[in-house]
Structures are given as structure tokens and as C-alpha cells.
Short mmCIF file of C-alpha atoms and ligand atoms in Angstrom, two decimals:
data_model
loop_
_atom_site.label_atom_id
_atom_site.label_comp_id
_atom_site.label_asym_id
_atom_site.label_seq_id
_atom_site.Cartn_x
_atom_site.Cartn_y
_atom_site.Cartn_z
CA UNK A 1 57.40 -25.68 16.92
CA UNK A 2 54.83 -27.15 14.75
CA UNK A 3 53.49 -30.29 13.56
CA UNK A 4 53.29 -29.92 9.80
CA UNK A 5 51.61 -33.40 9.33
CA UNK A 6 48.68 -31.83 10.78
CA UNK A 7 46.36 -28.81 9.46
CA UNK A 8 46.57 -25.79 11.58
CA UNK A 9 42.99 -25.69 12.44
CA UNK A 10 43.90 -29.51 14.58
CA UNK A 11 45.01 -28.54 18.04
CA UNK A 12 48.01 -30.68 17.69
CA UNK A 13 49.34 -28.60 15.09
CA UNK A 14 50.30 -25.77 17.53
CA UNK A 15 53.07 -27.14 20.36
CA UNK A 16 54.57 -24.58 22.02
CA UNK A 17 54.20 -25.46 25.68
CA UNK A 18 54.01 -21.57 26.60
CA UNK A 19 50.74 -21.34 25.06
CA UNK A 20 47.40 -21.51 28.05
CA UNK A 21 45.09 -19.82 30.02
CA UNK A 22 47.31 -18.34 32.80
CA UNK A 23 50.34 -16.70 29.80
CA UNK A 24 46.86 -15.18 28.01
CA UNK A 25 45.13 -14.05 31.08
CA UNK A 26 48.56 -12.35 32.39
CA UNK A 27 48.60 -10.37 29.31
CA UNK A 28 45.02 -9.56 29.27
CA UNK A 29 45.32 -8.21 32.42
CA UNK A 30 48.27 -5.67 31.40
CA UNK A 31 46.00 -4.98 28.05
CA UNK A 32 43.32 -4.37 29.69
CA UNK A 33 44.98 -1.25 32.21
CA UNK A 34 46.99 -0.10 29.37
CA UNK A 35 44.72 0.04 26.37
CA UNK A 36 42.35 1.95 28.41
CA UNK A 37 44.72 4.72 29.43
CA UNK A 38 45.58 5.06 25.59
CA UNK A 39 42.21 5.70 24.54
CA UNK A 40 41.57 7.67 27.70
CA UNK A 41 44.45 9.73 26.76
CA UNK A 42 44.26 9.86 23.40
CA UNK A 43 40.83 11.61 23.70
CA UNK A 44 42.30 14.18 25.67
CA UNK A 45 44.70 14.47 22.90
CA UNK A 46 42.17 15.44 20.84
CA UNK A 47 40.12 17.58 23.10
CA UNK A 48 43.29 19.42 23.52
CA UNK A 49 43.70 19.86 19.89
CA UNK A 50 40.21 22.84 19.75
CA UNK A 51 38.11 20.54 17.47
CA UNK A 52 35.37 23.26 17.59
CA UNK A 53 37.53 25.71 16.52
CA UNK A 54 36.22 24.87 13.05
CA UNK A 55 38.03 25.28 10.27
CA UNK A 56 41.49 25.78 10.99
CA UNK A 57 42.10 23.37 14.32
CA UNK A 58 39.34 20.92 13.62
CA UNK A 59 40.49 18.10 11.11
CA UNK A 60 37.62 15.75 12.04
CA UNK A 61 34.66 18.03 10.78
CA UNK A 62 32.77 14.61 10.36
CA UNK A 63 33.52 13.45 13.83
CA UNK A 64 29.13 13.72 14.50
CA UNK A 65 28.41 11.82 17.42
CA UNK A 66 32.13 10.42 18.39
CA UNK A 67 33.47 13.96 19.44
CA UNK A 68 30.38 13.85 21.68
CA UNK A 69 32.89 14.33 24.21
CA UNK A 70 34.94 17.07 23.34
CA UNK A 71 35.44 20.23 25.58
CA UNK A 72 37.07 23.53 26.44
CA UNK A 73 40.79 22.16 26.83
CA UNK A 74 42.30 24.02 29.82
CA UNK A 75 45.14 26.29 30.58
CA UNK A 76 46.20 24.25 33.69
CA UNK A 77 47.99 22.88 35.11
CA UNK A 78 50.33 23.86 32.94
CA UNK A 79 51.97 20.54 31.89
CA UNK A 80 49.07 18.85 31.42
CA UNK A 81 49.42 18.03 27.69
CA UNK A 82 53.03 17.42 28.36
CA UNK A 83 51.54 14.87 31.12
CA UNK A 84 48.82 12.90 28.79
CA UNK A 85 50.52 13.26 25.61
CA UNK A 86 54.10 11.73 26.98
CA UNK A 87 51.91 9.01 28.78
CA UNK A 88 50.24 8.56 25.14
CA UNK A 89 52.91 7.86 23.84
CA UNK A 90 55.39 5.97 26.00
CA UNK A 91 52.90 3.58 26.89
CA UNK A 92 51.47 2.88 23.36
CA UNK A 93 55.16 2.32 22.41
CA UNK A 94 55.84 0.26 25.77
CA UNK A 95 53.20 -2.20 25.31
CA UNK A 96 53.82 -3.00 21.70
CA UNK A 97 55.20 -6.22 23.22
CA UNK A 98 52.57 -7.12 24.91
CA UNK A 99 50.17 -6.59 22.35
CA UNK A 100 52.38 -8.79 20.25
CA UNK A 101 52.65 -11.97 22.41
CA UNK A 102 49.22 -12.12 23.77
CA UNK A 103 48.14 -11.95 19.90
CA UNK A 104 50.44 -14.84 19.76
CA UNK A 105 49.16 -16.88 22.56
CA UNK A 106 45.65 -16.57 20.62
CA UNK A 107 46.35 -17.59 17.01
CA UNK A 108 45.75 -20.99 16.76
CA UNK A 109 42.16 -20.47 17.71
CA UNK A 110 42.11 -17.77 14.24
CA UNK A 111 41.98 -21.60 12.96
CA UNK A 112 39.46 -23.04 14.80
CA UNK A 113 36.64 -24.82 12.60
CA UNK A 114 34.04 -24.42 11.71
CA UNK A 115 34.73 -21.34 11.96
CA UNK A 116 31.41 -20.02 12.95
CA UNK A 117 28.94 -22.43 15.28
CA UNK A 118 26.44 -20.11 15.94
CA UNK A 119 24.96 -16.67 16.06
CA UNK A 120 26.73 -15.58 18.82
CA UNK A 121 29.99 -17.52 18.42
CA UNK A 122 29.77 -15.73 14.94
CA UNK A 123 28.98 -12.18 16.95
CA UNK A 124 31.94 -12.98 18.69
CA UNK A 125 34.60 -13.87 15.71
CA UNK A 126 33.19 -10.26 13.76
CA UNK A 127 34.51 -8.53 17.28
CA UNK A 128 37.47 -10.22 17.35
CA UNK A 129 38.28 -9.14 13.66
CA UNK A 130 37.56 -5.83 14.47
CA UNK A 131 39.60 -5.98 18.08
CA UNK A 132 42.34 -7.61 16.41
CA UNK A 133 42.25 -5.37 12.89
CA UNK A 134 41.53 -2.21 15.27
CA UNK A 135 44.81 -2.77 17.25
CA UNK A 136 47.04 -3.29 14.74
CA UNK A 137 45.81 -0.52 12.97
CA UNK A 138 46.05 2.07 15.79
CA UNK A 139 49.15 0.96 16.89
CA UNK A 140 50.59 0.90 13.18
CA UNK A 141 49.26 4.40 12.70
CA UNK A 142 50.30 5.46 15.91
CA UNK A 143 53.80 4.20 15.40
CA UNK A 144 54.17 5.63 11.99
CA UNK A 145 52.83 8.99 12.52
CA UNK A 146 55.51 9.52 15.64
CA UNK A 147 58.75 7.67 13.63
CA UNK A 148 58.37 8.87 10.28
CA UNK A 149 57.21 12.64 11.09
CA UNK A 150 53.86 12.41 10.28
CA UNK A 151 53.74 10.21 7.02
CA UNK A 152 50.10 11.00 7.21
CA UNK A 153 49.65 14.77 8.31
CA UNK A 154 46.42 15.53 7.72
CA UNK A 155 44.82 12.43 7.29
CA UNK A 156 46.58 10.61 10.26
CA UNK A 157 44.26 13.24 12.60
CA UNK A 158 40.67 11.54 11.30
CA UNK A 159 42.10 8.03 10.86
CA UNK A 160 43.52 7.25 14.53
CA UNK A 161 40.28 9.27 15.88
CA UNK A 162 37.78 6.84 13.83
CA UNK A 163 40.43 3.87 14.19
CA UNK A 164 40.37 4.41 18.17
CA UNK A 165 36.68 4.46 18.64
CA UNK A 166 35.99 1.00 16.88
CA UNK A 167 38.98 -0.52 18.11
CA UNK A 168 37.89 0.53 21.58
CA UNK A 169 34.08 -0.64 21.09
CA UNK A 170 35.76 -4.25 20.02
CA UNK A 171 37.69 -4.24 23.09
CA UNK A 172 34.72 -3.20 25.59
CA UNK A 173 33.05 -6.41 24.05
CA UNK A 174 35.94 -8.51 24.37
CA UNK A 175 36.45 -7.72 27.99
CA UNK A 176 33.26 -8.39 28.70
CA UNK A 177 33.12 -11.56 27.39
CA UNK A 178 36.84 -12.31 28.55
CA UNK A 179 37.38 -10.92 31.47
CA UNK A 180 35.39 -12.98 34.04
CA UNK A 181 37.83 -15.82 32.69
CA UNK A 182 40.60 -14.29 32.46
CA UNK A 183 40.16 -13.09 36.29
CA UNK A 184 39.01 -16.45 37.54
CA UNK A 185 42.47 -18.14 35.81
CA UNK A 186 44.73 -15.58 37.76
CA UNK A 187 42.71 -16.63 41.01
CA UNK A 188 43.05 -20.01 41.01
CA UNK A 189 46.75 -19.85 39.59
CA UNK A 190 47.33 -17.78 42.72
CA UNK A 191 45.86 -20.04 45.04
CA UNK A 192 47.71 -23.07 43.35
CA UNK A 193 45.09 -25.16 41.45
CA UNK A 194 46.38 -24.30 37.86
CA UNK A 195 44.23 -23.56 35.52
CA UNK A 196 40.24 -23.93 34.77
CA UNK A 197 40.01 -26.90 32.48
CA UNK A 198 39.15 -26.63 28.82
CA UNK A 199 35.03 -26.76 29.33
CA UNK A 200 35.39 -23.86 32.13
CA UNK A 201 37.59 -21.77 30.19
CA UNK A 202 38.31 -22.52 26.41
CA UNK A 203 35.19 -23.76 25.06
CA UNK A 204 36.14 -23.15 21.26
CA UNK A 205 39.92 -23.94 21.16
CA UNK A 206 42.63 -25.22 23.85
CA UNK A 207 44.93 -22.80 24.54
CA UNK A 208 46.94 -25.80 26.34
CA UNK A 209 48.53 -27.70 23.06
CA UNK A 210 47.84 -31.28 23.94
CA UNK A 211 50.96 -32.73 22.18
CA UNK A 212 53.69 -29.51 23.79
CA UNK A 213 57.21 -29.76 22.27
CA UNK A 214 59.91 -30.17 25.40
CA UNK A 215 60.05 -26.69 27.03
CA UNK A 216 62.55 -24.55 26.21
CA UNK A 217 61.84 -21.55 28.41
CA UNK A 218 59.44 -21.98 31.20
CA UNK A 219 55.69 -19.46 30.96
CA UNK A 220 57.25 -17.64 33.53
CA UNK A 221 60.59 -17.05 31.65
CA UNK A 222 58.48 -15.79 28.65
CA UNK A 223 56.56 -13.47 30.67
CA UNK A 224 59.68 -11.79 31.53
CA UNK A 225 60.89 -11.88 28.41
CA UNK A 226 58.24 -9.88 27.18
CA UNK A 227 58.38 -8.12 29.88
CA UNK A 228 61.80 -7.44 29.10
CA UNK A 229 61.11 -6.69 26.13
CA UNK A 230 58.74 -3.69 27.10
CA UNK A 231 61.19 -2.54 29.58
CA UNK A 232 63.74 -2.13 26.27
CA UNK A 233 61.34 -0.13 24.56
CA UNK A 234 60.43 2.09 27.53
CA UNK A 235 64.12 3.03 28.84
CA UNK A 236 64.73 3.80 24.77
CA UNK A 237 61.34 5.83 24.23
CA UNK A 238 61.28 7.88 27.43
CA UNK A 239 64.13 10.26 27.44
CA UNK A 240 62.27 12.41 25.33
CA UNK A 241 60.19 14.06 27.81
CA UNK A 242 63.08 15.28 29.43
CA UNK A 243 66.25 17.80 28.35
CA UNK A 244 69.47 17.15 28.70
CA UNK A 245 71.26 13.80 28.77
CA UNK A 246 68.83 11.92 29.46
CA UNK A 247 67.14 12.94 25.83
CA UNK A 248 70.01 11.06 24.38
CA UNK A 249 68.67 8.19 26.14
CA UNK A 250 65.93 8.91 23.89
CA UNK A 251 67.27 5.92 20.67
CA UNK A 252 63.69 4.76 19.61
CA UNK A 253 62.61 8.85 19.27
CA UNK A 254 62.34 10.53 15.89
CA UNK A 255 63.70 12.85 13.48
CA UNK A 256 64.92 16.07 14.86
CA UNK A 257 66.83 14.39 18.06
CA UNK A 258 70.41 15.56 16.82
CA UNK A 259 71.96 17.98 19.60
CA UNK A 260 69.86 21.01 19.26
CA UNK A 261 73.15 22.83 20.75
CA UNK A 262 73.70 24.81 23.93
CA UNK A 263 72.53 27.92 25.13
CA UNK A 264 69.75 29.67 25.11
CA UNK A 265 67.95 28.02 22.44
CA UNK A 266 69.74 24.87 22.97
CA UNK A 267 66.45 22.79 23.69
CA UNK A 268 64.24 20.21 21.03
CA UNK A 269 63.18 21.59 17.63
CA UNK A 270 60.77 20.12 15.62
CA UNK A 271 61.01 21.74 12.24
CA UNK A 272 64.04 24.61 11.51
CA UNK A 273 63.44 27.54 9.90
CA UNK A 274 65.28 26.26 6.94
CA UNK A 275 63.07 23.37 6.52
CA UNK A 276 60.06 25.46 6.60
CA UNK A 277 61.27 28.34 3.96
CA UNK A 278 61.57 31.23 6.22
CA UNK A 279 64.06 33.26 5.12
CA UNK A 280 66.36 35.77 7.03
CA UNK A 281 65.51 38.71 5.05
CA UNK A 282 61.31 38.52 5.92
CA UNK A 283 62.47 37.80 9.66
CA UNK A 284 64.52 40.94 9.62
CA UNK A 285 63.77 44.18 11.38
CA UNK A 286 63.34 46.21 8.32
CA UNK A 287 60.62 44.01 6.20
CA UNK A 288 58.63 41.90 9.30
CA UNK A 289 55.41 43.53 10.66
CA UNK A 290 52.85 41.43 12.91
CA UNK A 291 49.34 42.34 11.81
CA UNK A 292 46.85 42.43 14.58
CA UNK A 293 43.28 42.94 13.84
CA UNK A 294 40.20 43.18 15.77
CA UNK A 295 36.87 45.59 15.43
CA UNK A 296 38.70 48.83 15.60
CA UNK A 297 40.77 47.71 12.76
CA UNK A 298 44.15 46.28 11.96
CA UNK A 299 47.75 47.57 13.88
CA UNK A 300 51.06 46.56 12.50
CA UNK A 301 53.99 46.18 14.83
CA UNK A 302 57.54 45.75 14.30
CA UNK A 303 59.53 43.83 16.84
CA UNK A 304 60.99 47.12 18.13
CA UNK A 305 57.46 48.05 18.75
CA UNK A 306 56.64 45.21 20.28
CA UNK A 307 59.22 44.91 22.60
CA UNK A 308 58.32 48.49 23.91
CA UNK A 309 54.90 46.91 25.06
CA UNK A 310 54.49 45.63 28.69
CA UNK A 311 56.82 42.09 28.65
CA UNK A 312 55.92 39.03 30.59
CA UNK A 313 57.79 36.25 31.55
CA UNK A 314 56.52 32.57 31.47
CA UNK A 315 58.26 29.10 32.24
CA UNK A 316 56.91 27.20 30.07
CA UNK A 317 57.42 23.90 28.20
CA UNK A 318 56.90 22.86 24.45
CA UNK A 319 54.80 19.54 24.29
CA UNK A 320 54.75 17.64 21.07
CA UNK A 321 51.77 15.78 19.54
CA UNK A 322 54.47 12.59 18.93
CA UNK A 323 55.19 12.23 22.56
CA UNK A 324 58.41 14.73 23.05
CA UNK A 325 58.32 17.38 25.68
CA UNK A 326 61.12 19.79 26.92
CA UNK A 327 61.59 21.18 30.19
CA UNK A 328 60.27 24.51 31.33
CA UNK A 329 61.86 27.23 29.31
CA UNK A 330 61.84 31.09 30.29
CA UNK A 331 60.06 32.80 27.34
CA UNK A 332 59.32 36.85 27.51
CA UNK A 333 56.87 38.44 25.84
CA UNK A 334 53.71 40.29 25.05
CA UNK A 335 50.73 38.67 26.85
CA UNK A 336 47.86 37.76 23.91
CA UNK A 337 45.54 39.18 26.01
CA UNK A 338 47.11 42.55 26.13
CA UNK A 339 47.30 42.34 21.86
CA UNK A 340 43.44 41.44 21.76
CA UNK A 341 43.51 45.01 23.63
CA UNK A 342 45.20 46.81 21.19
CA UNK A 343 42.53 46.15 18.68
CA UNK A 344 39.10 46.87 20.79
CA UNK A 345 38.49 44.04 23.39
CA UNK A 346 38.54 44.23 26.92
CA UNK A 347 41.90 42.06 28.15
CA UNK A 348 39.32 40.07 30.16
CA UNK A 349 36.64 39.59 27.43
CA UNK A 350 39.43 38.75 25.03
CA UNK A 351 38.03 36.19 22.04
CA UNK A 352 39.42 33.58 19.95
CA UNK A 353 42.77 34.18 18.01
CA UNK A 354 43.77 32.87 15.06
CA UNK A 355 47.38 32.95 14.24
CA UNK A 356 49.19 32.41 10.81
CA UNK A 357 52.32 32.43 9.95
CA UNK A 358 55.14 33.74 7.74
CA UNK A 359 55.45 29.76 6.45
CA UNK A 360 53.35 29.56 3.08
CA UNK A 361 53.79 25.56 2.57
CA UNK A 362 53.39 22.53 4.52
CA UNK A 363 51.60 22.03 7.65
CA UNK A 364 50.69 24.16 11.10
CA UNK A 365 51.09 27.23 9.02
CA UNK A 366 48.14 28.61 11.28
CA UNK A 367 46.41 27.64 14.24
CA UNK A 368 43.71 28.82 16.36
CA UNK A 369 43.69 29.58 19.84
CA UNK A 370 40.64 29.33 22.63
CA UNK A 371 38.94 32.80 24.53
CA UNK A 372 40.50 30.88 27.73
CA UNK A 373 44.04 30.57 26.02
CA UNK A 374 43.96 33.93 24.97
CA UNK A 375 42.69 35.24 28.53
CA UNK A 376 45.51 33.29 30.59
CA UNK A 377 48.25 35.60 31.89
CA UNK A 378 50.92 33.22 30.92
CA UNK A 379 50.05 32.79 27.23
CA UNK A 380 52.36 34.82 25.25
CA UNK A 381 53.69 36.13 22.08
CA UNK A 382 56.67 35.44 22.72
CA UNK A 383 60.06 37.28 21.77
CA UNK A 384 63.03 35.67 23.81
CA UNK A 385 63.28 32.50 25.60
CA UNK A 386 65.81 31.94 28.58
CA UNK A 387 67.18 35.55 28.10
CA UNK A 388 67.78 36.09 24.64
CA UNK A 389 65.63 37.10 21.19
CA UNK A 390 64.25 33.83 19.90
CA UNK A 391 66.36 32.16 17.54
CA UNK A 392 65.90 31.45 13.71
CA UNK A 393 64.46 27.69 14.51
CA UNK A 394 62.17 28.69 17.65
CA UNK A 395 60.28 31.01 15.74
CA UNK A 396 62.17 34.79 15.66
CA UNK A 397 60.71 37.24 15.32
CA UNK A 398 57.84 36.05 17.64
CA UNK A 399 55.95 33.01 18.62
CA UNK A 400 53.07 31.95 20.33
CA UNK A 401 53.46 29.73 23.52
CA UNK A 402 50.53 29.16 25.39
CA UNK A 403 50.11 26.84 28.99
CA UNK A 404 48.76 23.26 28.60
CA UNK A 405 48.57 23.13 24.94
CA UNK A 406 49.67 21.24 22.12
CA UNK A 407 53.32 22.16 20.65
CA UNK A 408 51.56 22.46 17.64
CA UNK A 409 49.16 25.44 18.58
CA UNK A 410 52.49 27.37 18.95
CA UNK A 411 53.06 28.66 16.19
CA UNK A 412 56.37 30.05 14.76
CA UNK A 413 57.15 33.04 12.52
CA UNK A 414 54.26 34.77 13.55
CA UNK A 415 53.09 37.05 10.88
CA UNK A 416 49.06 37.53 11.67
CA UNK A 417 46.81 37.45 14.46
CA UNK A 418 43.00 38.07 13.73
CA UNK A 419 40.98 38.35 16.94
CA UNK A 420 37.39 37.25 17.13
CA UNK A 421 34.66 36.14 14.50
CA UNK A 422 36.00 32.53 13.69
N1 MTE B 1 54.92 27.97 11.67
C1 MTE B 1 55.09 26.78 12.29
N2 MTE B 1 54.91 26.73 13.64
C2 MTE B 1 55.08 25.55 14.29
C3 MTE B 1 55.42 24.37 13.59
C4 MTE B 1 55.62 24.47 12.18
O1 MTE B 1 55.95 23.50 11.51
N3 MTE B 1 55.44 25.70 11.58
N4 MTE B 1 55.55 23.20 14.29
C5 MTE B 1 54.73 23.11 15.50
C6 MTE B 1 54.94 21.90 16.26
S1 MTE B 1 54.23 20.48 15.65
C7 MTE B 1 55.61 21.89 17.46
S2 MTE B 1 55.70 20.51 18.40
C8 MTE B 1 56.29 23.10 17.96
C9 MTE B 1 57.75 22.81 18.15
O2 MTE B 1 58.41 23.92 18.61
P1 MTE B 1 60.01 24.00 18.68
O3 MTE B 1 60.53 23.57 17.35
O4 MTE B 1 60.33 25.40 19.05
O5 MTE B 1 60.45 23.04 19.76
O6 MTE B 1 56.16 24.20 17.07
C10 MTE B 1 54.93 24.32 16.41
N5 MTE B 1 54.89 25.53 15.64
MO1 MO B 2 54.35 18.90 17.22
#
């Protein structure tokens, strides 16, 4: 719906009758909550993966003054990453469509001349490029890193942490400088008399086309359909914070969503033991040995040995970084805090931990665990889950599952745990 006699930066180039104040302020609105939640949680996302756990957890060692923020992630309540992480995610993935048509509703003014009239109005356009660039470039990453199984692994960490923080700065301008419009337009739409006029609210560009094409869906009808739109992408996205059938629900979610069976171990698995190069015969009773060490030295266990220590049960879930979560499952086994004991701490003045596994390529081949992770009576390593020895894909001989935290700072296949001094 264009007028191609005329150059895009005319107003009468641009004649979709949807296009004005009230469509852009609607959408501004739902930006405005639902952008801030993302960064809100995506912070937390990062909090939660130990940043100061330097080398092993922290990916961003030149965060400087943007991980100004960054604290002690805790063990509780237990589903809390499950909570901000699913949120994260959904959302971001919701209000895709959103993002999209209010971008929409803009353009013509990315053609406005001249393009810059003055200091400010040149301030402005710079914070628009980055508000703009920014959110296409945290959603893009977002998107990717979740679909195509992290295209980016360790890279994607830095990029969406730096990406976030000037995309957010952008959009605290923005608001500022949009807001008091935006709200005023919603008021007086509400109280029936339509929109500001072009010198109140559009002083650099009309929104309003002033030559519209004949409707062909009303500004309501194209709310919904965005609307619509977002509802798609939510009913498709958030099945996969739940087990069971409603997982299948789960269309838009990646790799790895084929029927992880029944049973015990029937529940979501990221990468299989296959995938990772663990082979049955270091798993197997005769050749795997867990090294512990602490200051009285190093213990080796097998998983006879193990299972003769004091077992624990904890219902727990797994909570992935890309937005997937399972239920609570019942895992059993040796509480970390009672391992930090076997090797010279006191179970209450247990350390950091850091945990590697038997995997020798590719990534979370180690992690490192918090003093408070270690210390909480539910963190485990664990030996069954829902009644029976782990299987091949969940980690057997023994994983680490720990309340609260990341799916990724459970590590699989344990072969080493080092206690203290990291
Ligand atoms: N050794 C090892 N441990 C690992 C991983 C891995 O690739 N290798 N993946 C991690 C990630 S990213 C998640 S989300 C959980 C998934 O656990 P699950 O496959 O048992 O559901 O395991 C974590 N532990
Ligand atoms: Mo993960």
C-alpha cells in the first residue's frame, strides 16, 4: 500500500490507514511491561549463572562495571530459575510480534528528512539506531541461541550480556522521551477525543498517512491480529516448562523434544550420552572412580562405595538456560555437603566445588558450584532419579543436581570434584 510516484521520505508515500498514534502507543505500552521483565530477568539469568566463580562459570571476565549487579544466586525457592528463566523465555518469544508491528508502525519516519534538524533531534535518531539495532539483535541472538542449540556457545554468553545493556540504555531514553505521549494518546482515546494532533504528538513525521488507502482491516482488527499472533507463539512455546502432554504442545521448542520415553528416566534430555562421547565401558562399575579432593587429600569412590554413604532424597526439577524445565523429579543421592566432609571440611563450612566431567569435548564439561549450593541439604550427587540408578543420558554413574540453579551447573558423568581454592 504505497504510492510509488512519491519518495518514501514524502508522507504520502506510506498509506496504510492502520498506521497513528493510538496502534503505536498500544504497542508501546505492551513493550514497555515486557521488555523490562526480559532484561529484569535476563540479569537474573546471569546472576544465576556464578559469574564470580572465575574461570570456569564466568564467561564475561570483561563484564567491569555492567555485572555491577551480580550476587550470591540462591538455593530457594527451589524453582526459582525454572520461574525466571521459563518467563525469559516465553515472553521474549511471545512478544516477537509485537516488537515486529510496532517497528512497523514507525518506519516511515526512518525516512524522515533531513534527517537530522538539530542537536537533540540528532541525540534522538543515534538512540533510536541503537534501540532499534539493540532489539533486533537481542532478540535475533536470543532466538538463535534457544532454536539452533546454541549456534554461539561460548560467545552467545558475552554477546546477549553486552547486547542487553545497550539495548536497554536506548530504551530507558526512548521511554522517556516517548512515554508521556504515548500515555496521553491512550487517555484521550479512552475518553473519546481521538488522538493528539500532529504538533502535540508527532512533531517530526505523521504517523496518520494523510492520503490512507481504503481500509482493509480496521486498527482494532490489527491489534488483535497481532495479538493473535502472540497468542500463536505462546500456546506453541510454553509446553516446555511442563512434562507430559502438554510438552508436545511444545512445536516452536528445540532440538531434543522427541519422546524422551517412559519410566523412570522418561523426562527432557538435553544432550545423550552418545552425543557427548561417554562410553559404556568408563561408566561401568569396574573402570569409573569419582575423585574427591580437599586439604586432607584426594578419595576415590566407586558407585558401590558411594551408594553405601548416607542417601538423600530430593524433588527436584532440571531448568534449562533455553527456556525448558521439567517437573519435579525424585533424585537420591549423596548430599555435596557430606562429600566436602570426606575430604577435611566441616559439612557446614563446606566451600566451593568444582565439578568436571567424564566428557573431554564440547561444552559444560565442568562447572562450578557456590559455598551456599554446596551447603544446601537438597543439593546432591545424585545416583537414581524416581527410583532407579540414573540412566546412560541423565548422567549414570552420578550427577550433580542442585535447588534453584541452572540445568547447566548439573553436570553429568561426574568424574571429579575438587573442593575449595578456586
Ligand atoms: N557433562 C555434561 N553435563 C551437562 C550437560 C552436558 O552437555 N554435559 N548439559 C547441561 C545442560 S545445558 C542441562 S540443561 C542439563 C540437562 O540435563 P538432562 O539432560 O538430564 O535433562 O544437563 C547439564 N549437564
Ligand atoms: Mo541447558
Amino acid at each position: 500500500m504505497r504510492d510509488q510516484r512519491l519518495p518514501p521520505s514524502s508522507p504520502g508515500f506510506w498509506r496504510s490507514p492502520v498506521r497513528g498514534p493510538w496502534f503505536t502507543s498500544v504497542l508501546g505500552v505492551v513493550l514497555l511491561v515486557g521488555i523490562t521483565v526480559l532484561f529484569v530477568t535476563g540479569l537474573l539469568s546471569y546472576a544465576a549463572y556464578n559469574p564470580d566463580l572465575s574461570p570456569v562459570n564466568d564467561k564475561t571476565p570483561d563484564k567491569g562495571i555492567l555485572g555491577f549487579y551480580l550476587f550470591a544466586w540462591p538455593t530457594g525457592p527451589y524453582w526459582l530459575y525454572r520461574l525466571t528463566q521459563g518467563v525469559h523465555v516465553t515472553l521474549g518469544i511471545t512478544i516477537v510480534p509485537v516488537l515486529l508491528a510496532k517497528l512497523w508502525s514507525v518506519v516511515p519516519k526512518l525516512f524522515a528528512l533531513p534527517p537530522v534538524r538539530s542537536l537533540a533531534h540528532g541525540l534522538e535518531r543515534i538512540s533510536l539506531l541503537l534501540l532499534v539495532g539493540g532489539a533486533l539483535f537481542e532478540f535475533v541472538t536470543g532466538v538463535l541461541n534457544v532454536q539452533l542449540d546454541y549456534v554461539f556457545p561460548g560467545s552467545f554468553y558475552p554477546l546477549h550480556f553486552y547486547g542487553a545493556w545497550v539495548f536497554f540504555a536506548a530504551f530507558v531514553v526512548h521511554v522517556l522521551l516517548r512515554a508521556p505521549a504515548a500515555v496521553r494518546n491512550l487517555r484521550r482515546m479512552r475518553s473519546g477525543k481521538g488522538p493528539e494532533g500532529e504538533a502535540g504528538g508527532e512533531p517530526d513525521f505523521p504517523l496518520v498517512s494523510p492520503r490512507p488507502a481504503a481500509p482493509t482491516v480496521s486498527r482494532r482488527g490489527s491489534l488483535w491480529l497481532v495479538g493473535g499472533g502472540s497468542l500463536a507463539l505462546f500456546v506453541t512455546t510454553v509446553g516446555q516448562s511442563f512434562d507430559g502432554p502438554l510438552r508436545r504442545t511444545a512445536l516452536l521448542a528445540p532440538h531434543g523434544f522427541a519422546d524422551p520415553g517412559s519410566g523412570p528416566g522418561g523426562f527432557q534430555i538435553n544432550k545423550t550420552a552418545a552425543y557427548r562421547g561417554i562410553s559404556a565401558r568408563e561408566r561401568s562399575d569396574e573402570v569409573w572412580r569419582l575423585a574427591v579432593t580437599g586439604p586432607s587429600g584426594t578419595v576415590r569412590l566407586s558407585r558401590a562405595e558411594l551408594l553405601d554413604l548416607p542417601l538423600h532424597s530430593s524433588a527436584l526439577p532440571i531448568a534449562c538456560v533455553e527456556g525448558w524445565s521439567t517437573s519435579d523429579q525424585w533424585w537420591r543421592g549423596v548430599r555435596l555437603r557430606d562429600l566436602a566432609a570426606l575430604v577435611g571440611y566441616e559439612a557446614d563450612a563446606a566451600p566451593d566445588v568444582l565439578v568436571e566431567s567424564l566428557q573431554r569435548h564440547g561444552a559444560f564439561r565442568s562447572a562450578a558450584l557456590r559455598a551456599n549450593q554446596v551447603r544446601d541439604e537438597r543439593s546432591l550427587l545424585a545416583l537414581d532419579v524416581n527410583g532407579e540408578p540414573l540412566t546412560p543420558d541423565h548422567g549414570h554413574p552420578a550427577r550433580i543436581i542442585v535447588p534453584a540453579a541452572p540445568g547447566v551447573l548439573n553436570t553429568k558423568w561426574v568424574a571429579r570434584m575438587t573442593f575449595g581454592d578456586l
